[in-house]
Amino acid sequence: MDQVRERTLEVLDGIELDRMDPLLADGFVYEMLLAHEYQHNETMLQLLQMVESYEPVEVDRGPAGEAVSDGPEMVLVEGGSHEIGAPGVGFAYDNERPRRRVELQPFRIDRNPVTNADYITYLEETGSEPPMYWERDGEGGWVRAAMGLTQEVDLRLPVVHVSWDEADAFASWAGKRLPSEPEWEAAAEGASRKRANLDQFSFGPAPAGAYADAASSSGAVQMLGDIWEWTSSSFTAYPGFEAFPYPEYSEVFFGDEHKVLRGGAWATRRDAIRTSFRNWDLPMRRQIFSGIRCARDESQGVLES
């Protein structure tokens, strides 16, 4: 790996970034390749967690020890005009553009991600299937068996490894709903990846309510990192979308078949995530590091321009 990296850096040293070539301008194609490698780092972790004998070489205990702050159950996101999508400059994928303005009705969104404790209450009341990797401990409690370890489910942590179908069912049970993509991004405005549980080495979420010093402008915490959050939206093109650098990256996945996730997880590389980043997957998928944050109408209806 060191040898490959050394040769790669030698090639990059000799590259001329032609501003007239959209693939080379600002080094787009190289950043895209790096981002793609970052995303595969997370995919490999999805597989490693299934290996019974796997043991992390290094674990960062910092996120697990982050202070937890109290706050309201939900925070208000003001209605009106919000800008959604990646700006015209800087790296982003084609599906994040063009940036546009949407009109939203005021709504409320959970301040924190849904916790294991919340989800256990839901399981007990509905008899629903538990998240992936959960099993009974024989005494009425729950344990989680993944990453080579079997541990008691920590009630403080955000629930992870739930499908879109399960997230949607939980939200309905809670008297809420999943946020739409525009709503999620509006709620995440001001969130920074600099203070978030990212980059893989924590090997799990931080407690719900952590990183309050890096809350979004709306007051929601952990909008970036810890868990991917399902939205109610299908993966479709933004108005004015143009495929780049090839249709197969985004365009072939557009439609009702895939649901959008936002925010990144503990397994997401820091330089790969941003508030405009759109992840997508099939609604039955659970091996991904996916969780829940619910929303509720402040007044009826959500309008998008």
XYZ file of C-alpha atoms in Angstrom:
305
model
C 0.000 0.000 0.000
C 2.841 2.376 0.801
C 4.397 1.671 -2.591
C 1.134 2.266 -4.434
C 0.568 5.499 -2.531
C 4.103 6.691 -3.304
C 3.615 6.098 -7.023
C 0.230 7.824 -6.895
C 1.735 10.934 -5.308
C 4.450 10.968 -7.962
C 1.802 10.967 -10.670
C -0.125 13.757 -8.952
C 3.026 15.872 -8.695
C 3.302 15.826 -12.489
C -0.339 16.523 -13.292
C -1.399 19.780 -14.934
C -4.919 20.705 -13.870
C -6.489 22.047 -17.049
C -9.229 24.464 -16.046
C -10.899 23.987 -19.424
C -11.361 20.268 -18.791
C -14.177 19.700 -16.239
C -12.609 16.422 -15.124
C -9.304 18.105 -14.321
C -10.489 21.545 -13.168
C -9.717 21.904 -9.458
C -8.588 18.266 -9.497
C -12.181 16.996 -9.647
C -11.447 13.495 -10.928
C -8.758 12.901 -8.290
C -10.957 14.058 -5.453
C -13.765 11.892 -6.802
C -11.505 8.824 -6.792
C -10.402 9.548 -3.236
C -13.987 10.070 -2.081
C -14.969 6.801 -3.754
C -12.190 5.010 -1.876
C -13.410 6.573 1.371
C -16.909 5.256 0.704
C -15.549 1.756 0.127
C -13.772 1.979 3.501
C -17.229 2.145 5.069
C -18.567 -0.650 2.871
C -15.728 -2.908 4.022
C -16.638 -2.199 7.652
C -20.185 -3.340 6.918
C -18.672 -6.710 6.027
C -16.076 -6.818 8.803
C -18.762 -6.418 11.479
C -20.116 -9.801 10.416
C -16.803 -11.593 11.059
C -17.009 -13.238 14.479
C -13.232 -13.216 15.032
C -12.691 -9.618 13.886
C -11.055 -7.322 16.419
C -10.342 -3.640 15.690
C -6.633 -2.848 15.650
C -7.249 0.542 17.238
C -10.288 2.074 18.935
C -10.783 5.777 19.651
C -12.646 5.971 22.981
C -13.163 9.737 22.699
C -16.668 9.744 21.145
C -17.968 7.227 23.715
C -16.870 9.600 26.483
C -18.391 12.748 24.996
C -20.505 14.734 27.435
C -24.253 14.486 26.920
C -26.414 17.582 27.205
C -30.085 17.915 27.992
C -32.467 19.672 25.690
C -35.987 19.604 24.278
C -37.287 16.460 22.615
C -37.698 18.346 19.336
C -36.439 21.629 17.917
C -38.225 24.030 15.608
C -37.053 24.671 12.072
C -38.524 27.902 10.823
C -40.577 27.848 7.659
C -39.801 29.884 4.603
C -37.043 29.826 2.026
C -34.061 27.462 2.461
C -31.156 26.726 0.131
C -30.643 23.020 -0.539
C -27.830 21.250 -2.363
C -24.120 21.760 -2.952
C -22.809 25.161 -4.075
C -21.466 25.556 -7.596
C -17.825 25.605 -6.486
C -15.946 22.901 -4.618
C -16.250 19.144 -4.876
C -19.655 17.459 -4.804
C -21.376 14.658 -6.675
C -23.708 15.386 -9.564
C -26.788 14.338 -7.552
C -26.158 17.162 -5.028
C -26.586 19.824 -7.716
C -27.817 22.239 -8.774
C -28.273 24.140 -5.535
C -31.787 25.464 -5.317
C -34.158 27.312 -3.050
C -37.096 25.493 -1.499
C -40.067 26.752 0.464
C -40.787 24.797 3.630
C -43.555 24.982 6.155
C -42.278 25.207 9.752
C -41.666 21.803 11.309
C -40.065 20.174 14.304
C -37.295 17.598 14.225
C -35.860 15.424 16.981
C -32.989 17.147 18.742
C -31.183 13.806 19.121
C -31.226 10.582 17.117
C -33.635 7.895 18.317
C -31.937 5.838 21.053
C -31.778 2.130 21.793
C -33.956 2.810 24.836
C -36.612 4.423 22.618
C -36.471 1.517 20.219
C -36.743 -1.115 22.952
C -39.947 0.555 24.180
C -41.241 0.344 20.612
C -40.271 -3.337 20.363
C -41.979 -4.183 23.640
C -45.205 -2.454 22.651
C -45.393 -3.700 19.063
C -43.530 -7.012 19.013
C -41.598 -5.816 15.981
C -38.348 -7.375 14.786
C -35.213 -6.052 16.573
C -32.381 -4.290 14.735
C -29.789 -6.374 12.938
C -27.228 -8.009 15.286
C -29.558 -7.828 18.311
C -30.559 -10.951 20.198
C -32.134 -11.775 23.547
C -29.788 -12.309 26.481
C -31.958 -15.046 28.018
C -33.133 -12.812 30.868
C -35.458 -10.503 28.983
C -32.792 -8.015 27.936
C -30.939 -7.423 24.683
C -27.353 -7.949 23.574
C -25.631 -6.951 20.356
C -23.278 -9.384 18.622
C -21.028 -7.678 16.049
C -17.383 -6.749 15.483
C -16.310 -9.906 17.284
C -18.041 -8.885 20.511
C -21.291 -9.670 22.277
C -22.259 -6.783 24.541
C -25.334 -5.574 26.392
C -27.241 -3.051 24.319
C -26.334 0.427 25.589
C -29.586 2.296 26.134
C -27.907 5.691 25.654
C -26.694 5.102 22.110
C -28.542 5.891 18.887
C -30.216 2.810 17.460
C -28.396 1.524 14.373
C -28.956 -1.130 11.700
C -32.630 -0.464 11.059
C -34.210 -0.477 7.613
C -36.244 2.330 6.087
C -39.377 0.250 6.601
C -38.537 -0.126 10.300
C -37.644 3.555 10.663
C -40.918 4.596 9.039
C -42.886 2.228 11.279
C -41.155 3.561 14.404
C -41.880 7.156 13.416
C -45.571 6.358 12.927
C -45.699 4.571 16.285
C -44.146 7.646 17.923
C -46.797 9.912 16.391
C -44.239 11.476 14.076
C -42.818 10.877 10.599
C -39.484 10.746 8.820
C -38.193 14.118 7.594
C -38.046 14.806 3.894
C -34.663 15.477 2.311
C -35.194 19.250 2.123
C -36.354 19.291 5.727
C -33.334 17.300 6.892
C -30.879 19.576 5.112
C -32.605 22.698 6.418
C -32.404 21.296 9.962
C -28.718 20.432 9.473
C -27.683 23.912 8.351
C -24.648 25.038 10.353
C -23.597 21.534 11.426
C -19.850 20.948 11.107
C -17.969 17.747 10.395
C -15.079 19.079 12.478
C -16.958 18.223 15.714
C -18.653 14.936 14.945
C -18.172 11.207 15.427
C -16.678 10.292 12.046
C -13.593 8.569 10.616
C -14.315 4.999 11.748
C -12.011 4.578 14.745
C -14.749 4.858 17.394
C -16.353 1.629 16.105
C -19.758 2.806 17.268
C -21.968 5.844 17.898
C -21.458 8.415 20.615
C -24.270 8.713 23.194
C -27.357 10.540 21.965
C -27.118 14.188 22.967
C -23.344 14.451 22.499
C -21.574 17.227 20.573
C -24.064 19.876 21.681
C -21.330 22.484 21.212
C -21.534 21.726 17.488
C -25.313 21.761 17.110
C -26.875 22.906 13.875
C -28.457 26.344 13.615
C -31.810 24.810 14.517
C -30.364 23.285 17.705
C -30.333 19.652 16.514
C -27.264 17.681 17.586
C -25.346 14.890 15.834
C -26.737 15.781 12.421
C -23.362 14.675 11.030
C -21.737 11.432 12.136
C -22.812 8.571 14.417
C -25.580 7.135 12.187
C -26.968 7.618 8.710
C -30.509 8.934 9.044
C -33.314 7.718 6.809
C -35.481 10.357 5.148
C -38.934 9.950 3.650
C -37.633 10.911 0.199
C -36.944 8.686 -2.764
C -33.664 9.192 -4.613
C -34.605 11.454 -7.505
C -32.877 14.133 -9.575
C -32.901 17.745 -8.477
C -34.506 20.125 -11.000
C -31.883 20.970 -13.621
C -29.749 17.902 -12.856
C -26.897 17.123 -15.248
C -25.045 13.808 -15.055
C -21.298 14.198 -14.447
C -18.881 12.627 -15.107
C -21.052 9.688 -16.234
C -24.749 8.720 -15.955
C -24.006 5.485 -14.122
C -22.936 7.211 -10.908
C -26.331 8.657 -9.968
C -28.809 8.770 -12.812
C -29.384 5.026 -13.164
C -30.458 4.850 -9.502
C -33.072 7.606 -9.682
C -36.626 6.532 -8.931
C -38.847 5.225 -6.170
C -36.808 2.071 -5.560
C -34.127 3.739 -3.405
C -34.603 5.868 -0.279
C -32.239 8.656 0.757
C -30.111 8.685 3.907
C -28.350 11.761 5.227
C -25.626 12.808 7.649
C -22.998 10.057 7.628
C -22.159 7.581 10.383
C -19.264 6.821 12.717
C -17.910 4.651 9.871
C -17.948 7.527 7.351
C -14.696 9.269 6.526
C -14.712 12.901 7.616
C -13.619 14.314 4.262
C -16.380 12.432 2.449
C -19.397 13.905 4.263
C -21.186 17.252 4.096
C -24.725 18.430 4.802
C -25.618 18.224 1.095
C -24.307 14.637 0.675
C -26.979 12.189 -0.499
C -26.643 8.499 0.290
C -29.219 6.057 -1.041
C -30.149 2.445 -0.504
C -32.970 -0.055 -0.786
C -35.608 0.368 1.949
C -35.094 -3.156 3.311
C -31.326 -2.763 3.889
C -30.139 -3.034 7.506
C -26.426 -3.891 7.382
C -25.671 -0.228 6.671
C -25.037 2.039 9.681
C -28.543 3.479 9.538
C -30.726 4.976 12.251
C -33.638 7.316 12.828
C -34.448 10.949 13.508
C -38.128 11.859 13.400
C -39.961 15.001 12.385
C -43.429 16.399 12.960
C -45.466 19.067 11.220
C -45.700 22.390 13.001
C -48.470 23.140 10.522
C -49.748 20.876 7.798
C -47.906 20.453 4.521
C -44.401 20.858 3.118
C -44.003 22.878 -0.043
C -41.030 22.611 -2.404
C -40.266 24.991 -5.243
